[in-house]
JSON list of C-alpha atoms in Angstrom, two decimals:
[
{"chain": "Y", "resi": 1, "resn": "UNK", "atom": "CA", "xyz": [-45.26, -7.49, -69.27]},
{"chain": "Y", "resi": 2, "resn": "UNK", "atom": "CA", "xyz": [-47.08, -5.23, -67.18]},
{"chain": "Y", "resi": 3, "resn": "UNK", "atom": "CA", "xyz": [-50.73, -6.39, -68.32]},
{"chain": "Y", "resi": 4, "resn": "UNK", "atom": "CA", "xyz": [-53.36, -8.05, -66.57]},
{"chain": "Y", "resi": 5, "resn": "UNK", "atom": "CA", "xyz": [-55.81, -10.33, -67.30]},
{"chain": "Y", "resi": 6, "resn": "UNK", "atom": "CA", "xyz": [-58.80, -8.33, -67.68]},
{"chain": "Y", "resi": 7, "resn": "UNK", "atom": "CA", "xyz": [-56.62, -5.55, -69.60]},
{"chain": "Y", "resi": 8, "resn": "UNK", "atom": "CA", "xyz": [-56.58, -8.18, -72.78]},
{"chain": "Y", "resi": 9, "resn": "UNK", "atom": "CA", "xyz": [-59.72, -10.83, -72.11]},
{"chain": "Y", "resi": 10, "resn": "UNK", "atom": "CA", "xyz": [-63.08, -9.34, -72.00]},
{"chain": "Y", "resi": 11, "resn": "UNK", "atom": "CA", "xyz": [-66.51, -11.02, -71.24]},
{"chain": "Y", "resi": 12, "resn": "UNK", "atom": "CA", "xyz": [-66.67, -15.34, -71.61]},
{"chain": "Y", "resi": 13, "resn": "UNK", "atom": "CA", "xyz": [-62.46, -14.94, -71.78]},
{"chain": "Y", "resi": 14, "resn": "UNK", "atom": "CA", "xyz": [-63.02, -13.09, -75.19]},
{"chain": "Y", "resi": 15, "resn": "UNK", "atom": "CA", "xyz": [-59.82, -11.21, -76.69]},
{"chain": "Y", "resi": 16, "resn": "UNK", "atom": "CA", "xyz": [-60.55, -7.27, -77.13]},
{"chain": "Y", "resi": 17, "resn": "UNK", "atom": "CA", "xyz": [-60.32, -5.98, -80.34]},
{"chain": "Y", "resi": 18, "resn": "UNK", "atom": "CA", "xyz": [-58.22, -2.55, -78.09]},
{"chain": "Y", "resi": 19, "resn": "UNK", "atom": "CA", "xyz": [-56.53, -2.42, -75.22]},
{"chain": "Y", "resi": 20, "resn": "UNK", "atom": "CA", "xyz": [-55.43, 0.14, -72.79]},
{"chain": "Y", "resi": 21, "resn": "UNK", "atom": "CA", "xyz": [-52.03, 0.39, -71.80]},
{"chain": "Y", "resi": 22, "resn": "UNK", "atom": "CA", "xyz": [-51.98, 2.44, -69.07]},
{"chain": "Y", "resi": 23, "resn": "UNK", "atom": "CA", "xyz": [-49.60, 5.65, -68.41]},
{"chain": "Y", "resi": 24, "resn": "UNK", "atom": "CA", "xyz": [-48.34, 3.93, -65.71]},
{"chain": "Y", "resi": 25, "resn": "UNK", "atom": "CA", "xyz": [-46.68, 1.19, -67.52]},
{"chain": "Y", "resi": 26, "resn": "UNK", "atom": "CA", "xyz": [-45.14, 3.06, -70.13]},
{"chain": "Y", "resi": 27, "resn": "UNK", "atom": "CA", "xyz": [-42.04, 5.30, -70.60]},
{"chain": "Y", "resi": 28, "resn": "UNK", "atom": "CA", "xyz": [-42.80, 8.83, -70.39]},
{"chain": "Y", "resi": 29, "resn": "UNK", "atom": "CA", "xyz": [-45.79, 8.41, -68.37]},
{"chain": "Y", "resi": 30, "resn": "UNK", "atom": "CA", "xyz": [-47.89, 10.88, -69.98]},
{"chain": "Y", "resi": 31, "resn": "UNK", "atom": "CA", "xyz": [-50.93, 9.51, -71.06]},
{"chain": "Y", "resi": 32, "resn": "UNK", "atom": "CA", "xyz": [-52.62, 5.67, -71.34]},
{"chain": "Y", "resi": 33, "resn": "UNK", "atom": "CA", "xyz": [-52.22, 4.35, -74.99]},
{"chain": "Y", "resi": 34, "resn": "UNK", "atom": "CA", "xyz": [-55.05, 2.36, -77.00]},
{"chain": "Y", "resi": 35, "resn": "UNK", "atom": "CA", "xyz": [-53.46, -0.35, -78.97]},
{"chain": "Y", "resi": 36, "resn": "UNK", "atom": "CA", "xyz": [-55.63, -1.96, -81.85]},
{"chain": "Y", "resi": 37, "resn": "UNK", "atom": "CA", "xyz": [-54.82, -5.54, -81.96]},
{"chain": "Y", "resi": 38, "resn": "UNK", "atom": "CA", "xyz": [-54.15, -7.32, -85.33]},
{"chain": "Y", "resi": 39, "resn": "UNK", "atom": "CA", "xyz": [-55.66, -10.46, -86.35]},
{"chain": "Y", "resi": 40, "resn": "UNK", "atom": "CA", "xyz": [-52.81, -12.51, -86.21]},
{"chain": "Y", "resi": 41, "resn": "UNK", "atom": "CA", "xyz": [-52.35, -10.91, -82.35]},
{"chain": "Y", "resi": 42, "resn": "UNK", "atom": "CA", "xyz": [-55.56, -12.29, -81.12]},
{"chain": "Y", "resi": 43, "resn": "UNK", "atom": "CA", "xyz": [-55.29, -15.32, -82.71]},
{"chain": "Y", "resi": 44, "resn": "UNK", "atom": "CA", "xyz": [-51.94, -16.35, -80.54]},
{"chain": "Y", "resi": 45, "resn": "UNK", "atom": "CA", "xyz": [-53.84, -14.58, -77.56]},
{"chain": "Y", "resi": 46, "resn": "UNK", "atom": "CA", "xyz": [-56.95, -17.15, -77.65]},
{"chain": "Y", "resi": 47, "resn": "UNK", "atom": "CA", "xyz": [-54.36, -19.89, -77.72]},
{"chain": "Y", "resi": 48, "resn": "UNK", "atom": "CA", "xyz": [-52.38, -18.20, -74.77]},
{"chain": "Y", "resi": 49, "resn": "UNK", "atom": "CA", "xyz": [-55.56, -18.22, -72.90]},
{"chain": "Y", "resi": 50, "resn": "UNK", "atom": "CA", "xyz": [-56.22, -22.13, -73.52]},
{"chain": "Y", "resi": 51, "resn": "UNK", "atom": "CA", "xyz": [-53.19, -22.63, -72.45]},
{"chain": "Y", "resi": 52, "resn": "UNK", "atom": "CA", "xyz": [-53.72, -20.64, -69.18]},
{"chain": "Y", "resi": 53, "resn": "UNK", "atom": "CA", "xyz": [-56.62, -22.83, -68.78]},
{"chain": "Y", "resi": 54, "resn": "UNK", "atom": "CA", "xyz": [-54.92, -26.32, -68.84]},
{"chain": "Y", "resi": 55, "resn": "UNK", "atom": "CA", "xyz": [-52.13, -25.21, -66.91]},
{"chain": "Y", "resi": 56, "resn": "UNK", "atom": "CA", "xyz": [-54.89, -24.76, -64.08]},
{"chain": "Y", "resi": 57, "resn": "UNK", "atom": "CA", "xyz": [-54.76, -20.56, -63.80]},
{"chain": "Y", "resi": 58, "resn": "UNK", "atom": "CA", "xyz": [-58.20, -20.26, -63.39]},
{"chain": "Y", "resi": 59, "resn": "UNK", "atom": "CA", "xyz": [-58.07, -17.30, -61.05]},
{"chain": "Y", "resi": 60, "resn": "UNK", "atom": "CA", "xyz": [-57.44, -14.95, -63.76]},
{"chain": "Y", "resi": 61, "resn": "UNK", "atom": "CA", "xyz": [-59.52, -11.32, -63.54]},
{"chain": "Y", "resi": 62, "resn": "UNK", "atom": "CA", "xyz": [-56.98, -9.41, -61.75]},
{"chain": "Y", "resi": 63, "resn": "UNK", "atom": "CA", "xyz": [-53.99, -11.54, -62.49]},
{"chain": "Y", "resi": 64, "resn": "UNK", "atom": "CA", "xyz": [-50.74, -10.33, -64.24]},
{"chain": "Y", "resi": 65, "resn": "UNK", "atom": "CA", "xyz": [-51.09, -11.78, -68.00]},
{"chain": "Y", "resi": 66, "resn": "UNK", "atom": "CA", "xyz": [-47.66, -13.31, -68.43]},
{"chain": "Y", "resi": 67, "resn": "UNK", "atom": "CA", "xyz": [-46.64, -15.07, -65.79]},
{"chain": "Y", "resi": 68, "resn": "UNK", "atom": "CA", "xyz": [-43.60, -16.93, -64.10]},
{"chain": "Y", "resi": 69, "resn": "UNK", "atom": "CA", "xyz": [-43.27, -20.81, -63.17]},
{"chain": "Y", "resi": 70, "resn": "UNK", "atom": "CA", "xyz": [-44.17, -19.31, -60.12]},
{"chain": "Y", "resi": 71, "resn": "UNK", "atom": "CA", "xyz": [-47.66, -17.77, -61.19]},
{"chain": "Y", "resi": 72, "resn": "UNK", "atom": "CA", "xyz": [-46.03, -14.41, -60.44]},
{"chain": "Y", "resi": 73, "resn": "UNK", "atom": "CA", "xyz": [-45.75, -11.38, -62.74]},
{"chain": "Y", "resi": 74, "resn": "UNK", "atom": "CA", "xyz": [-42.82, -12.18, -65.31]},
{"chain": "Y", "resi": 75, "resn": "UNK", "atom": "CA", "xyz": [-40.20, -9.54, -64.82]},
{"chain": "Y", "resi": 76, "resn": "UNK", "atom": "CA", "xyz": [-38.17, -8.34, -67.80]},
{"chain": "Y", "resi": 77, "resn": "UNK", "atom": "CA", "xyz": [-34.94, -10.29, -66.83]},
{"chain": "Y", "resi": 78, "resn": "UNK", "atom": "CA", "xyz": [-36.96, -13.47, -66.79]},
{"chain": "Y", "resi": 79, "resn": "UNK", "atom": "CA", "xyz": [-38.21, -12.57, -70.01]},
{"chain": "Y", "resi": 80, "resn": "UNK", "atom": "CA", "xyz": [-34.62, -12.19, -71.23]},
{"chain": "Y", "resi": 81, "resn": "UNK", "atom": "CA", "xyz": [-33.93, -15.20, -69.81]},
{"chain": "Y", "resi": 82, "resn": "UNK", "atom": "CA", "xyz": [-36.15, -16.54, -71.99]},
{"chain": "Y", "resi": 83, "resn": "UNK", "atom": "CA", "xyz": [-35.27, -15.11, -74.97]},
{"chain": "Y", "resi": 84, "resn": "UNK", "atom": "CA", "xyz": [-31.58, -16.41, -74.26]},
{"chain": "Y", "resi": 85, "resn": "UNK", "atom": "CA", "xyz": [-33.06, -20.07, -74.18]},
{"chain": "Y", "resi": 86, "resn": "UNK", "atom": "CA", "xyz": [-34.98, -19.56, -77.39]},
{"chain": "Y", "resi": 87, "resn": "UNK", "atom": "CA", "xyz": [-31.54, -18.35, -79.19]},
{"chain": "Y", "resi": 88, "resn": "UNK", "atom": "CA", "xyz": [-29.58, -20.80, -77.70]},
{"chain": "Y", "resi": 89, "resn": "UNK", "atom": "CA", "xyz": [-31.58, -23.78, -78.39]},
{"chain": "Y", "resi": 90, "resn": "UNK", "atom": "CA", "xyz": [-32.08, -22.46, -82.23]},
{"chain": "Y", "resi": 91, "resn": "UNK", "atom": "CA", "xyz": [-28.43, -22.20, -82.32]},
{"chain": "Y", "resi": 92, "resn": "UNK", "atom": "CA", "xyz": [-28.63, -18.58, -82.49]},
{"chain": "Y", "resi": 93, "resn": "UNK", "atom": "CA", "xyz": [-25.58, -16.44, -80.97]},
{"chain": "Y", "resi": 94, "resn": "UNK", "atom": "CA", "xyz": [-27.32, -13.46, -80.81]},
{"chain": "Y", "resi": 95, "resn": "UNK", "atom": "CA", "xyz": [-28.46, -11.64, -77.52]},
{"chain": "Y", "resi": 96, "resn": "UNK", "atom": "CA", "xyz": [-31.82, -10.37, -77.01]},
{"chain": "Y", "resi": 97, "resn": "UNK", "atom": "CA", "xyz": [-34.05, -8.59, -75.47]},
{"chain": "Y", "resi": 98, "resn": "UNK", "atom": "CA", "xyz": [-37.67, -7.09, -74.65]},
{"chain": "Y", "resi": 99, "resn": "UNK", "atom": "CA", "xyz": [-35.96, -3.74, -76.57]},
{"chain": "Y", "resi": 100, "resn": "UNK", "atom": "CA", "xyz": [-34.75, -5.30, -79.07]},
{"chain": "Y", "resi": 101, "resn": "UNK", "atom": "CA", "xyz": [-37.82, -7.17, -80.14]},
{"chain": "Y", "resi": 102, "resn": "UNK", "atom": "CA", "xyz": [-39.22, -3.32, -80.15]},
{"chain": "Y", "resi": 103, "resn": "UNK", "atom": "CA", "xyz": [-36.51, -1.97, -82.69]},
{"chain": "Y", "resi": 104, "resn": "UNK", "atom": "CA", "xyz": [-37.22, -4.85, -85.01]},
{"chain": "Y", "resi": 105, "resn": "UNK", "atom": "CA", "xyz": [-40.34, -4.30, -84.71]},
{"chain": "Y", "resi": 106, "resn": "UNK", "atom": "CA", "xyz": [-40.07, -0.40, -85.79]},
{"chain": "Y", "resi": 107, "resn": "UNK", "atom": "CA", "xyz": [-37.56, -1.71, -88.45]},
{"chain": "Y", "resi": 108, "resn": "UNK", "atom": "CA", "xyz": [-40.44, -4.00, -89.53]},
{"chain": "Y", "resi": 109, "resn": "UNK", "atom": "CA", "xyz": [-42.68, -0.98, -89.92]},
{"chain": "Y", "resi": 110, "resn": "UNK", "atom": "CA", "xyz": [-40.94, 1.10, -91.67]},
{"chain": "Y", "resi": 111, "resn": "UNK", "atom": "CA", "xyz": [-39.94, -1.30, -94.39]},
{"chain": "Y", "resi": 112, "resn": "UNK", "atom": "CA", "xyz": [-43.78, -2.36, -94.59]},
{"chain": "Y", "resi": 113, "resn": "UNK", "atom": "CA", "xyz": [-44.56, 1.62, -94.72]},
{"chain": "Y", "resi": 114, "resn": "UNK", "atom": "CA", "xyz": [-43.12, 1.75, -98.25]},
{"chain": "Y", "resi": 115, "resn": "UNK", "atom": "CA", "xyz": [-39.91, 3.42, -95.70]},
{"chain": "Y", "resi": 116, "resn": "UNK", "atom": "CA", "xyz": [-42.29, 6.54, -94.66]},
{"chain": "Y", "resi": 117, "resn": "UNK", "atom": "CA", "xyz": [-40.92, 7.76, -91.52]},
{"chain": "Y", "resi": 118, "resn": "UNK", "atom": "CA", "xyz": [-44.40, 9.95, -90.27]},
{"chain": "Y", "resi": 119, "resn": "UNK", "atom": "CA", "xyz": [-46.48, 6.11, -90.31]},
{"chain": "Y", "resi": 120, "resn": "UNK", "atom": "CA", "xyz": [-43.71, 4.37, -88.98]},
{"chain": "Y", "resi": 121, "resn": "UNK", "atom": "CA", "xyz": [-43.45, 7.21, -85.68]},
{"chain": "Y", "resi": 122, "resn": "UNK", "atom": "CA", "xyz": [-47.73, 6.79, -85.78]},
{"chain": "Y", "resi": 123, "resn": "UNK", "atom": "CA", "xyz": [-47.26, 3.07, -85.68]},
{"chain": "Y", "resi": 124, "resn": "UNK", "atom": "CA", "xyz": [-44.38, 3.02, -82.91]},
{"chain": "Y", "resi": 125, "resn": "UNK", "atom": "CA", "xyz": [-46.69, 5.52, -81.25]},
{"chain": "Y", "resi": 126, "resn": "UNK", "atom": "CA", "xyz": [-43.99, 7.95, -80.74]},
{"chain": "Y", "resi": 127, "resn": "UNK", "atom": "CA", "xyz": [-44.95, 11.49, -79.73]},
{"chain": "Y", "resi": 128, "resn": "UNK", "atom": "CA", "xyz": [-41.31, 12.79, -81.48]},
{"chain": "Y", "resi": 129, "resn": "UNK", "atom": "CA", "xyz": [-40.00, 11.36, -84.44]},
{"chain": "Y", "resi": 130, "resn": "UNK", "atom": "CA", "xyz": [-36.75, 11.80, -83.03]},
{"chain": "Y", "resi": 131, "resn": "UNK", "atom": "CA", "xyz": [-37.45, 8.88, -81.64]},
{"chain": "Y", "resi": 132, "resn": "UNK", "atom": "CA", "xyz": [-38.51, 6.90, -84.21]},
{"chain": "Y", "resi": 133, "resn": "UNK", "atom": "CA", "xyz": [-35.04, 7.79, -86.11]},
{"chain": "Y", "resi": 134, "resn": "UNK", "atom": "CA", "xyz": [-33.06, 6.92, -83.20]},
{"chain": "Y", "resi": 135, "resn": "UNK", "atom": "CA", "xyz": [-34.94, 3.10, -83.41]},
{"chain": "Y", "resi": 136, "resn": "UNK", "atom": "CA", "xyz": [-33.81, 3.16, -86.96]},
{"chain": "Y", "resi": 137, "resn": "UNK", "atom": "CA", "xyz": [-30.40, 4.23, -87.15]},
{"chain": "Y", "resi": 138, "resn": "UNK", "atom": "CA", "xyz": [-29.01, 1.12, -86.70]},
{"chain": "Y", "resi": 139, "resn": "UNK", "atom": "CA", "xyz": [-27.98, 0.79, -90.46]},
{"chain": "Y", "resi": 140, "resn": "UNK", "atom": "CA", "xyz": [-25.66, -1.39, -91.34]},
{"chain": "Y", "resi": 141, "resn": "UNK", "atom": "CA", "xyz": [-22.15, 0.28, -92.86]},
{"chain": "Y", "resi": 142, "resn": "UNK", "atom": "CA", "xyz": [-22.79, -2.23, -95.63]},
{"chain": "Y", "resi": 143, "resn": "UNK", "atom": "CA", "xyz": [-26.52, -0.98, -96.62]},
{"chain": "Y", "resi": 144, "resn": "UNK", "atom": "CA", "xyz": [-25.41, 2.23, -96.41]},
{"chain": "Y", "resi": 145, "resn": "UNK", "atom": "CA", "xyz": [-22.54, 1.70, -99.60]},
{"chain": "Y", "resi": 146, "resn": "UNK", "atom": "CA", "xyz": [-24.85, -0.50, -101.25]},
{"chain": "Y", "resi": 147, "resn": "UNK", "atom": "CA", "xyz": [-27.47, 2.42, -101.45]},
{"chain": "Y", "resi": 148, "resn": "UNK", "atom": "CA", "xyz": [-24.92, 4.90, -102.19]},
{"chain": "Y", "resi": 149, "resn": "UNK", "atom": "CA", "xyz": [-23.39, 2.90, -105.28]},
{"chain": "Y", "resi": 150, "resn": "UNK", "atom": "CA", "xyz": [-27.24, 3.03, -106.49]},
{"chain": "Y", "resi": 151, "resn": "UNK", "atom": "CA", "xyz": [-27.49, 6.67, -106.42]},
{"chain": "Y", "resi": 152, "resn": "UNK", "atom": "CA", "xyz": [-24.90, 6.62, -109.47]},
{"chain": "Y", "resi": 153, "resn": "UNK", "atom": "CA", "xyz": [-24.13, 9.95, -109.13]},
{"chain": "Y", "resi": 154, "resn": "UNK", "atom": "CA", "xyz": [-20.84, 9.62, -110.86]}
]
């Protein structure tokens, strides 16, 4: 939520192939972080910025990239807030959140991985991969007796 504009679109509005996410922005503050961007990222990026476009934002350079109603910088409780309306108009009872969406994501990873913990800290971007346990310890008591009835030990 922190980016701008410019941090995303390059020259004639173009989406970079890497961005910089700046220490500043980020937990930990030690260093700025370059973030490849998948295919399938810049693809919903270019339609983001068409749809910056029509909506009439055309002072964008310097401008915070997601935006409220008010063409402010979204915060993270308006984000939530928008998660909430998402899940409640899918008639999901779930509660969300701008961490959550992270831990699925590192979930994500790691299953895609082949479940290989040292590319799943690289791709979190985790300096520790303390850390990257901690986002997946959220096992379920019923995947862990399923897996343990497979070890057939006994």
């Amino acid at each position: 939520l922190s980016l701008n504009y410019n941090d995303v679109y390059g020259k004639n509005n173009e989406v970079k192939d890497t961005i910089i996410v700046q220490r500043k922005n980020m937990k930990g503050k030690r260093e700025s972080r370059a973030v490849k961007l998948t295919s399938k990222a810049k693809e919903v990026l270019e339609e983001y910025n068409e749809w910056l476009t029509n909506e009439g934002n055309n002072e964008k350079e310097e401008s915070p990239l997601f935006i409220s109603q008010l063409k402010n910088r979204l915060s993270y409780r308006q984000m939530n807030t928008i998660y909430d309306k998402c899940f409640e108009e899918l008639g999901l009872n779930k509660r969300l959140s701008t961490h959550s969406t992270r831990k699925t994501y590192a979930r994500r990873a790691y299953e895609a991985s082949g479940k290989d913990l040292v590319l799943t800290q690289k791709m979190m971007r985790h300096k520790n991969i303390n850390s990257t346990v901690q986002y997946l310890s959220n096992i379920s008591t019923e995947e862990v007796d399923k897996k343990m009835n497979e070890m057939k030990l006994f």
